[in-house]
Structure formats: C-alpha cells, structure tokens
C-alpha cells in the first residue's frame, strides 16, 4: 500500500463526497476520489515546497 505522502501528492479537496468506503467481511477500505485539484510536490526532502492560494470546495474550506 502506497500513501499519498510517500508519493508526494496533496489532495486539496477532501470532503465527504470524495471519501469512499469498501466493506468486505470484516475489512473496511477507505479510499479518496477526485484528484482533479491535487498537487504533486517536489520529491526532495531538503527542498521546501509551500502550497499557497485557495483550493478546494468553498463550503468545506476553513474560515481562516
């Protein structure tokens, strides 16, 4: 299993509609969908990559 963090991907639009559940017996898989606003960051841990600007669905954004 690869994590988004390990692939240097930021989703930018996590909301209830983009969270999928797959239940198989006692196993529950949680998956993210809709990577249209996602961002691929730099892979080097020594370089800094800051995300700036607005992204995501306005209704689900924090007021800050």
CSV table of C-alpha atoms in Angstrom, one decimal:
chain,number,residue,atom,x,y,z
A,1,UNK,CA,0.0,0.0,0.0
A,2,UNK,CA,1.4,3.4,-1.0
A,3,UNK,CA,0.4,6.5,0.8
A,4,UNK,CA,-0.1,9.9,-0.8
A,5,UNK,CA,2.6,11.3,1.5
A,6,UNK,CA,5.1,8.7,0.1
A,7,UNK,CA,4.1,9.7,-3.5
A,8,UNK,CA,4.4,13.5,-2.6
A,9,UNK,CA,0.8,14.2,-3.5
A,10,UNK,CA,-1.5,16.7,-1.8
A,11,UNK,CA,-5.3,16.1,-2.4
A,12,UNK,CA,-6.5,19.7,-1.8
A,13,UNK,CA,-10.3,18.8,-1.9
A,14,UNK,CA,-11.1,16.3,0.8
A,15,UNK,CA,-14.8,16.4,1.5
A,16,UNK,CA,-17.4,13.7,2.3
A,17,UNK,CA,-18.3,13.2,-1.3
A,18,UNK,CA,-14.7,12.3,-2.1
A,19,UNK,CA,-14.3,9.6,0.6
A,20,UNK,CA,-15.2,6.1,-0.5
A,21,UNK,CA,-15.7,3.0,1.7
A,22,UNK,CA,-15.4,-0.6,0.6
A,23,UNK,CA,-16.5,-3.2,3.1
A,24,UNK,CA,-15.6,-6.8,2.5
A,25,UNK,CA,-16.3,-9.1,5.5
A,26,UNK,CA,-14.5,-7.6,8.5
A,27,UNK,CA,-12.2,-5.4,6.3
A,28,UNK,CA,-13.1,-1.8,5.6
A,29,UNK,CA,-11.0,0.0,2.9
A,30,UNK,CA,-11.2,3.8,2.9
A,31,UNK,CA,-10.2,5.5,-0.4
A,32,UNK,CA,-10.1,9.0,-1.7
A,33,UNK,CA,-11.6,10.0,-5.1
A,34,UNK,CA,-11.5,13.1,-7.4
A,35,UNK,CA,-7.9,14.1,-7.6
A,36,UNK,CA,-8.7,17.0,-10.0
A,37,UNK,CA,-7.3,19.6,-7.7
A,38,UNK,CA,-4.4,17.5,-6.4
A,39,UNK,CA,-0.8,18.8,-6.4
A,40,UNK,CA,2.4,16.8,-6.9
A,41,UNK,CA,5.1,18.3,-4.7
A,42,UNK,CA,8.9,18.1,-5.1
A,43,UNK,CA,10.3,14.7,-4.1
A,44,UNK,CA,13.4,16.0,-2.4
A,45,UNK,CA,13.1,16.3,1.4
A,46,UNK,CA,15.7,19.0,1.5
A,47,UNK,CA,13.8,21.4,-0.8
A,48,UNK,CA,10.8,23.2,0.6
A,49,UNK,CA,7.5,23.4,-1.4
A,50,UNK,CA,4.8,25.5,0.1
A,51,UNK,CA,1.3,25.4,-1.2
A,52,UNK,CA,-0.3,28.8,-1.5
A,53,UNK,CA,-3.6,30.1,-2.7
A,54,UNK,CA,-7.1,28.8,-2.4
A,55,UNK,CA,-8.0,25.3,-3.4
A,56,UNK,CA,-11.0,23.0,-2.7
A,57,UNK,CA,-14.7,23.3,-2.4
A,58,UNK,CA,-15.7,26.6,-0.8
A,59,UNK,CA,-18.3,25.2,1.5
A,60,UNK,CA,-15.8,22.8,3.1
A,61,UNK,CA,-12.9,25.3,3.5
A,62,UNK,CA,-11.9,26.5,6.9
A,63,UNK,CA,-12.8,30.1,7.6
A,64,UNK,CA,-9.2,31.1,8.2
